[in-house]
PDB file of C-alpha atoms and ligand atoms in Angstrom:
ATOM      1  CA  UNK A 293      65.858 158.754 102.311  1.00  0.00           C
ATOM      2  CA  UNK A 294      68.805 160.788 103.522  1.00  0.00           C
ATOM      3  CA  UNK A 295      69.098 161.311 107.279  1.00  0.00           C
ATOM      4  CA  UNK A 296      69.094 165.105 106.844  1.00  0.00           C
ATOM      5  CA  UNK A 297      65.797 164.913 104.961  1.00  0.00           C
ATOM      6  CA  UNK A 298      64.339 162.477 107.495  1.00  0.00           C
ATOM      7  CA  UNK A 299      65.162 164.963 110.255  1.00  0.00           C
ATOM      8  CA  UNK A 300      63.470 167.781 108.325  1.00  0.00           C
ATOM      9  CA  UNK A 301      60.171 165.880 107.936  1.00  0.00           C
ATOM     10  CA  UNK A 302      57.209 167.338 109.841  1.00  0.00           C
ATOM     11  CA  UNK A 303      53.782 165.963 110.658  1.00  0.00           C
ATOM     12  CA  UNK A 304      51.247 167.289 108.112  1.00  0.00           C
ATOM     13  CA  UNK A 305      48.514 167.646 110.779  1.00  0.00           C
ATOM     14  CA  UNK A 306      47.522 171.249 111.580  1.00  0.00           C
ATOM     15  CA  UNK A 307      49.400 171.662 114.849  1.00  0.00           C
ATOM     16  CA  UNK A 308      52.638 173.438 115.692  1.00  0.00           C
ATOM     17  CA  UNK A 309      55.405 171.774 113.657  1.00  0.00           C
ATOM     18  CA  UNK A 310      58.026 169.770 115.492  1.00  0.00           C
ATOM     19  CA  UNK A 311      60.471 166.962 114.737  1.00  0.00           C
ATOM     20  CA  UNK A 312      59.185 163.423 114.305  1.00  0.00           C
ATOM     21  CA  UNK A 313      60.643 160.568 116.342  1.00  0.00           C
ATOM     22  CA  UNK A 314      62.312 158.061 114.032  1.00  0.00           C
ATOM     23  CA  UNK A 315      62.873 154.353 114.708  1.00  0.00           C
ATOM     24  CA  UNK A 316      65.304 153.188 112.026  1.00  0.00           C
ATOM     25  CA  UNK A 317      64.882 149.581 110.902  1.00  0.00           C
ATOM     26  CA  UNK A 318      67.209 149.342 107.916  1.00  0.00           C
ATOM     27  CA  UNK A 319      69.941 151.557 106.492  1.00  0.00           C
ATOM     28  CA  UNK A 320      72.162 151.183 103.490  1.00  0.00           C
ATOM     29  CA  UNK A 321      75.224 153.419 102.960  1.00  0.00           C
ATOM     30  CA  UNK A 322      73.754 156.208 105.096  1.00  0.00           C
ATOM     31  CA  UNK A 323      70.440 155.956 103.280  1.00  0.00           C
ATOM     32  CA  UNK A 324      67.417 155.040 105.425  1.00  0.00           C
ATOM     33  CA  UNK A 325      65.478 152.276 103.680  1.00  0.00           C
ATOM     34  CA  UNK A 326      62.959 151.258 106.364  1.00  0.00           C
ATOM     35  CA  UNK A 327      61.828 153.284 109.393  1.00  0.00           C
ATOM     36  CA  UNK A 328      58.828 154.230 111.476  1.00  0.00           C
ATOM     37  CA  UNK A 329      58.227 157.918 112.221  1.00  0.00           C
ATOM     38  CA  UNK A 330      56.032 159.015 115.114  1.00  0.00           C
ATOM     39  CA  UNK A 331      54.596 162.469 115.824  1.00  0.00           C
ATOM     40  CA  UNK A 332      54.956 163.297 119.539  1.00  0.00           C
ATOM     41  CA  UNK A 333      52.281 166.013 119.228  1.00  0.00           C
ATOM     42  CA  UNK A 334      49.363 164.000 117.812  1.00  0.00           C
ATOM     43  CA  UNK A 335      50.496 160.366 117.789  1.00  0.00           C
ATOM     44  CA  UNK A 336      50.343 159.967 113.998  1.00  0.00           C
ATOM     45  CA  UNK A 337      52.711 157.393 112.519  1.00  0.00           C
ATOM     46  CA  UNK A 338      54.407 157.388 109.151  1.00  0.00           C
ATOM     47  CA  UNK A 339      56.498 154.724 107.456  1.00  0.00           C
ATOM     48  CA  UNK A 340      59.654 154.799 105.392  1.00  0.00           C
ATOM     49  CA  UNK A 341      59.391 151.852 103.009  1.00  0.00           C
ATOM     50  CA  UNK A 342      62.110 151.011 100.513  1.00  0.00           C
ATOM     51  CA  UNK A 343      63.492 154.537 100.903  1.00  0.00           C
ATOM     52  CA  UNK A 344      60.189 156.387 100.413  1.00  0.00           C
ATOM     53  CA  UNK A 345      58.650 158.335 103.314  1.00  0.00           C
ATOM     54  CA  UNK A 346      54.862 157.885 103.200  1.00  0.00           C
ATOM     55  CA  UNK A 347      53.254 161.023 104.654  1.00  0.00           C
ATOM     56  CA  UNK A 348      49.639 160.516 103.565  1.00  0.00           C
ATOM     57  CA  UNK A 349      47.534 158.932 100.841  1.00  0.00           C
ATOM     58  CA  UNK A 350      47.470 161.605  98.119  1.00  0.00           C
ATOM     59  CA  UNK A 351      47.990 160.167  94.636  1.00  0.00           C
ATOM     60  CA  UNK A 352      50.453 162.141  92.518  1.00  0.00           C
ATOM     61  CA  UNK A 353      49.987 162.617  88.768  1.00  0.00           C
ATOM     62  CA  UNK A 354      52.230 160.803  86.331  1.00  0.00           C
ATOM     63  CA  UNK A 355      55.787 162.139  86.409  1.00  0.00           C
ATOM     64  CA  UNK A 356      57.119 164.353  83.641  1.00  0.00           C
ATOM     65  CA  UNK A 357      59.535 163.213  80.967  1.00  0.00           C
ATOM     66  CA  UNK A 358      63.185 162.460  81.537  1.00  0.00           C
ATOM     67  CA  UNK A 359      65.043 165.674  80.601  1.00  0.00           C
ATOM     68  CA  UNK A 360      67.525 165.916  77.738  1.00  0.00           C
ATOM     69  CA  UNK A 361      70.853 167.677  78.367  1.00  0.00           C
ATOM     70  CA  UNK A 362      69.483 171.107  77.455  1.00  0.00           C
ATOM     71  CA  UNK A 363      66.511 170.783  79.778  1.00  0.00           C
ATOM     72  CA  UNK A 364      68.775 169.566  82.556  1.00  0.00           C
ATOM     73  CA  UNK A 365      71.280 172.417  82.229  1.00  0.00           C
ATOM     74  CA  UNK A 366      68.389 174.845  82.073  1.00  0.00           C
ATOM     75  CA  UNK A 367      66.813 173.449  85.240  1.00  0.00           C
ATOM     76  CA  UNK A 368      70.146 173.648  87.046  1.00  0.00           C
ATOM     77  CA  UNK A 369      70.485 177.294  86.018  1.00  0.00           C
ATOM     78  CA  UNK A 370      66.905 178.194  86.971  1.00  0.00           C
ATOM     79  CA  UNK A 371      67.383 176.634  90.394  1.00  0.00           C
ATOM     80  CA  UNK A 372      70.748 178.414  90.783  1.00  0.00           C
ATOM     81  CA  UNK A 373      72.682 175.205  91.425  1.00  0.00           C
ATOM     82  CA  UNK A 374      76.093 176.365  90.131  1.00  0.00           C
ATOM     83  CA  UNK A 375      77.418 176.526  93.685  1.00  0.00           C
ATOM     84  CA  UNK A 376      77.059 173.199  95.455  1.00  0.00           C
ATOM     85  CA  UNK A 377      75.527 172.034  98.690  1.00  0.00           C
ATOM     86  CA  UNK A 378      72.053 171.854 100.121  1.00  0.00           C
ATOM     87  CA  UNK A 379      68.903 170.094  99.030  1.00  0.00           C
ATOM     88  CA  UNK A 380      66.274 170.956  96.409  1.00  0.00           C
ATOM     89  CA  UNK A 381      62.657 169.781  96.498  1.00  0.00           C
ATOM     90  CA  UNK A 382      61.047 168.683  93.234  1.00  0.00           C
ATOM     91  CA  UNK A 383      57.323 168.371  92.437  1.00  0.00           C
ATOM     92  CA  UNK A 384      56.163 165.272  90.485  1.00  0.00           C
ATOM     93  CA  UNK A 385      56.618 166.870  87.050  1.00  0.00           C
ATOM     94  CA  UNK A 386      60.336 167.271  87.872  1.00  0.00           C
ATOM     95  CA  UNK A 387      60.864 163.771  89.306  1.00  0.00           C
ATOM     96  CA  UNK A 388      62.970 162.557  86.388  1.00  0.00           C
ATOM     97  CA  UNK A 389      65.331 165.507  86.871  1.00  0.00           C
ATOM     98  CA  UNK A 390      66.388 164.349  90.334  1.00  0.00           C
ATOM     99  CA  UNK A 391      69.104 161.797  89.612  1.00  0.00           C
ATOM    100  CA  UNK A 392      70.683 163.659  86.657  1.00  0.00           C
ATOM    101  CA  UNK A 393      70.649 166.971  88.600  1.00  0.00           C
ATOM    102  CA  UNK A 394      72.329 165.371  91.594  1.00  0.00           C
ATOM    103  CA  UNK A 395      74.915 163.796  89.294  1.00  0.00           C
ATOM    104  CA  UNK A 396      75.533 167.138  87.541  1.00  0.00           C
ATOM    105  CA  UNK A 397      75.791 169.286  90.690  1.00  0.00           C
ATOM    106  CA  UNK A 398      76.709 168.929  94.357  1.00  0.00           C
ATOM    107  CA  UNK A 399      73.148 169.189  95.622  1.00  0.00           C
ATOM    108  CA  UNK A 400      70.861 166.502  97.014  1.00  0.00           C
ATOM    109  CA  UNK A 401      67.244 166.249  95.868  1.00  0.00           C
ATOM    110  CA  UNK A 402      63.890 165.258  97.324  1.00  0.00           C
ATOM    111  CA  UNK A 403      61.109 164.163  94.991  1.00  0.00           C
ATOM    112  CA  UNK A 404      57.557 164.606  96.263  1.00  0.00           C
ATOM    113  CA  UNK A 405      55.071 162.261  94.598  1.00  0.00           C
ATOM    114  CA  UNK A 406      57.648 159.942  93.003  1.00  0.00           C
ATOM    115  CA  UNK A 407      56.526 157.755  90.085  1.00  0.00           C
ATOM    116  CA  UNK A 408      56.077 153.991  90.578  1.00  0.00           C
ATOM    117  CA  UNK A 409      59.398 152.211  90.829  1.00  0.00           C
ATOM    118  CA  UNK A 410      61.354 155.412  91.454  1.00  0.00           C
ATOM    119  CA  UNK A 411      64.722 154.565  92.993  1.00  0.00           C
ATOM    120  CA  UNK A 412      66.194 156.567  95.856  1.00  0.00           C
ATOM    121  CA  UNK A 413      69.726 156.755  97.217  1.00  0.00           C
ATOM    122  CA  UNK A 414      72.843 158.499  95.859  1.00  0.00           C
ATOM    123  CA  UNK A 415      71.585 161.840  97.192  1.00  0.00           C
ATOM    124  CA  UNK A 416      67.974 161.416  96.070  1.00  0.00           C
ATOM    125  CA  UNK A 417      65.119 161.014  98.577  1.00  0.00           C
ATOM    126  CA  UNK A 418      61.399 160.505  98.010  1.00  0.00           C
ATOM    127  CA  UNK A 419      58.302 161.652  99.930  1.00  0.00           C
ATOM    128  CA  UNK A 420      55.091 159.935  98.843  1.00  0.00           C
ATOM    129  CA  UNK A 421      51.371 160.303  99.574  1.00  0.00           C
ATOM    130  CA  UNK A 422      51.389 164.085  99.861  1.00  0.00           C
ATOM    131  CA  UNK A 423      50.916 167.138  97.673  1.00  0.00           C
ATOM    132  CA  UNK A 424      52.309 169.396 100.408  1.00  0.00           C
ATOM    133  CA  UNK A 425      55.985 169.550 101.300  1.00  0.00           C
ATOM    134  CA  UNK A 426      55.871 168.225 104.898  1.00  0.00           C
ATOM    135  CA  UNK A 427      59.222 169.627 105.999  1.00  0.00           C
ATOM    136  CA  UNK A 428      60.599 172.214 108.392  1.00  0.00           C
ATOM    137  CA  UNK A 429      60.496 175.834 107.201  1.00  0.00           C
ATOM    138  CA  UNK A 430      63.543 176.917 105.240  1.00  0.00           C
ATOM    139  CA  UNK A 431      64.847 173.373 104.657  1.00  0.00           C
ATOM    140  CA  UNK A 432      65.476 173.648 100.913  1.00  0.00           C
ATOM    141  CA  UNK A 433      67.826 175.840  98.905  1.00  0.00           C
ATOM    142  CA  UNK A 434      65.339 175.724  96.058  1.00  0.00           C
ATOM    143  CA  UNK A 435      61.973 174.248  95.090  1.00  0.00           C
ATOM    144  CA  UNK A 436      60.590 173.335  91.667  1.00  0.00           C
ATOM    145  CA  UNK A 437      56.777 173.516  91.557  1.00  0.00           C
ATOM    146  CA  UNK A 438      54.350 172.054  89.060  1.00  0.00           C
ATOM    147  CA  UNK A 439      50.677 172.660  88.283  1.00  0.00           C
ATOM    148  CA  UNK A 440      49.586 169.877  90.654  1.00  0.00           C
ATOM    149  CA  UNK A 441      51.169 171.264  93.825  1.00  0.00           C
ATOM    150  CA  UNK A 442      50.270 174.836  92.832  1.00  0.00           C
ATOM    151  CA  UNK A 443      46.573 173.940  92.435  1.00  0.00           C
ATOM    152  CA  UNK A 444      46.157 173.509  96.215  1.00  0.00           C
ATOM    153  CA  UNK A 445      46.697 176.684  98.266  1.00  0.00           C
ATOM    154  CA  UNK A 446      47.717 174.907 101.483  1.00  0.00           C
ATOM    155  CA  UNK A 447      50.116 172.608  99.623  1.00  0.00           C
ATOM    156  CA  UNK A 448      51.607 175.525  97.721  1.00  0.00           C
ATOM    157  CA  UNK A 449      52.118 177.496 100.956  1.00  0.00           C
ATOM    158  CA  UNK A 450      54.021 174.555 102.435  1.00  0.00           C
ATOM    159  CA  UNK A 451      56.371 174.474  99.434  1.00  0.00           C
ATOM    160  CA  UNK A 452      57.096 178.185  99.750  1.00  0.00           C
ATOM    161  CA  UNK A 453      57.581 177.870 103.500  1.00  0.00           C
ATOM    162  CA  UNK A 454      59.952 174.926 102.973  1.00  0.00           C
ATOM    163  CA  UNK A 455      62.181 177.033 100.749  1.00  0.00           C
ATOM    164  CA  UNK A 456      64.947 178.950 102.478  1.00  0.00           C
ATOM    165  CA  UNK A 457      64.842 182.752 102.503  1.00  0.00           C
ATOM    166  CA  UNK A 458      66.241 183.964  99.167  1.00  0.00           C
ATOM    167  CA  UNK A 459      66.103 180.402  97.857  1.00  0.00           C
ATOM    168  CA  UNK A 460      65.011 179.787  94.285  1.00  0.00           C
ATOM    169  CA  UNK A 461      61.432 178.947  93.316  1.00  0.00           C
ATOM    170  CA  UNK A 462      60.826 177.642  89.783  1.00  0.00           C
ATOM    171  CA  UNK A 463      57.454 176.877  88.179  1.00  0.00           C
ATOM    172  CA  UNK A 464      55.779 176.441  84.797  1.00  0.00           C
ATOM    173  CA  UNK A 465      54.916 179.809  83.210  1.00  0.00           C
ATOM    174  CA  UNK A 466      51.158 179.275  83.583  1.00  0.00           C
ATOM    175  CA  UNK A 467      51.397 178.867  87.388  1.00  0.00           C
ATOM    176  CA  UNK A 468      50.708 182.216  89.139  1.00  0.00           C
ATOM    177  CA  UNK A 469      53.599 183.554  91.224  1.00  0.00           C
ATOM    178  CA  UNK A 470      52.481 182.832  94.826  1.00  0.00           C
ATOM    179  CA  UNK A 471      52.632 185.189  97.814  1.00  0.00           C
ATOM    180  CA  UNK A 472      56.065 185.272  99.428  1.00  0.00           C
ATOM    181  CA  UNK A 473      57.895 184.909  96.113  1.00  0.00           C
ATOM    182  CA  UNK A 474      59.509 187.717  94.121  1.00  0.00           C
ATOM    183  CA  UNK A 475      59.698 186.998  90.394  1.00  0.00           C
ATOM    184  CA  UNK A 476      63.205 187.323  88.958  1.00  0.00           C
ATOM    185  CA  UNK A 477      62.723 186.269  85.335  1.00  0.00           C
ATOM    186  CA  UNK A 478      60.403 184.367  83.020  1.00  0.00           C
ATOM    187  CA  UNK A 479      60.116 183.043  79.494  1.00  0.00           C
ATOM    188  CA  UNK A 480      57.388 181.123  77.699  1.00  0.00           C
ATOM    189  CA  UNK A 481      58.055 177.898  79.636  1.00  0.00           C
ATOM    190  CA  UNK A 482      58.985 178.835  83.229  1.00  0.00           C
ATOM    191  CA  UNK A 483      59.369 181.615  85.702  1.00  0.00           C
ATOM    192  CA  UNK A 484      62.023 181.757  88.387  1.00  0.00           C
ATOM    193  CA  UNK A 485      61.658 183.664  91.624  1.00  0.00           C
ATOM    194  CA  UNK A 486      63.259 184.160  94.981  1.00  0.00           C
ATOM    195  CA  UNK A 487      61.588 183.423  98.278  1.00  0.00           C
ATOM    196  CA  UNK A 488      61.246 186.658 100.182  1.00  0.00           C
ATOM    197  CA  UNK A 489      63.140 186.874 103.464  1.00  0.00           C
ATOM    198  CA  UNK A 490      59.941 187.185 105.486  1.00  0.00           C
ATOM    199  CA  UNK A 491      56.799 185.422 104.329  1.00  0.00           C
ATOM    200  CA  UNK A 492      53.923 187.847 103.865  1.00  0.00           C
ATOM    201  CA  UNK A 493      51.308 185.406 105.132  1.00  0.00           C
ATOM    202  CA  UNK A 494      51.356 182.605 107.719  1.00  0.00           C
ATOM    203  CA  UNK A 495      50.910 179.027 106.454  1.00  0.00           C
ATOM    204  CA  UNK A 496      47.366 178.431 105.223  1.00  0.00           C
ATOM    205  CA  UNK A 497      46.814 175.463 107.546  1.00  0.00           C
ATOM    206  CA  UNK A 498      47.180 177.769 110.535  1.00  0.00           C
ATOM    207  CA  UNK A 499      44.768 180.288 109.011  1.00  0.00           C
ATOM    208  CA  UNK A 500      42.233 177.519 108.533  1.00  0.00           C
ATOM    209  CA  UNK A 501      42.645 176.258 112.087  1.00  0.00           C
ATOM    210  CA  UNK A 502      42.144 179.793 113.383  1.00  0.00           C
ATOM    211  CA  UNK A 503      39.086 180.240 111.184  1.00  0.00           C
ATOM    212  CA  UNK A 504      37.652 176.952 112.448  1.00  0.00           C
ATOM    213  CA  UNK A 505      38.120 178.065 116.055  1.00  0.00           C
ATOM    214  CA  UNK A 506      36.529 181.424 115.322  1.00  0.00           C
ATOM    215  CA  UNK A 507      33.614 179.669 113.635  1.00  0.00           C
ATOM    216  CA  UNK A 508      33.143 177.311 116.563  1.00  0.00           C
ATOM    217  CA  UNK A 509      33.043 180.214 119.027  1.00  0.00           C
ATOM    218  CA  UNK A 510      30.141 181.895 117.276  1.00  0.00           C
TER     219      UNK A 510
HETATM  220 ZN1   ZN B 713      51.175 165.289 114.368  1.00  0.00          ZN
END
């Protein structure tokens, strides 16, 4: 877990997002291996174990295949990674792209829902136990979605929110283009879009909290 990613983590509970307080227990070459993260707003605690940040207990589907060179180059192009810098967030189906993409470009990568035994370090971080992307808004230069994260509206909204304005959003062709994303191109396998500068809708979690309050007042 890279420090920059650790600092971008946010509590997944439906309250105003704010930084978590990190107690670092073990680091290796700038990579946080063991830590405890506390939420000052609600008291929730999260652990970083062996480089993975555990943000809940959601079980991710099996990761996709390791990409061949063509698939890798294609993913780099879809995500617009020709110019270096920044961090991309990858859904479970893209997990095996993380290390080769980081080696091919100058970006860092975060895998959400990493497969068993997935190794972190060398610019690759992992966030486990969550379908949402529990990070500050605008953290990532690009996000690669899969059917699993797109199947949950609140999770999907968090991925779009986590993407920087005008950052790239890539998804399988059968995933609908979500609100807040402008489609740039598509083929039979994927579409690529750009996150709009201003999100059209607030995060779904906030809508639900507001709806719950409205319901309770009746
Ligand atoms: Zn919290």
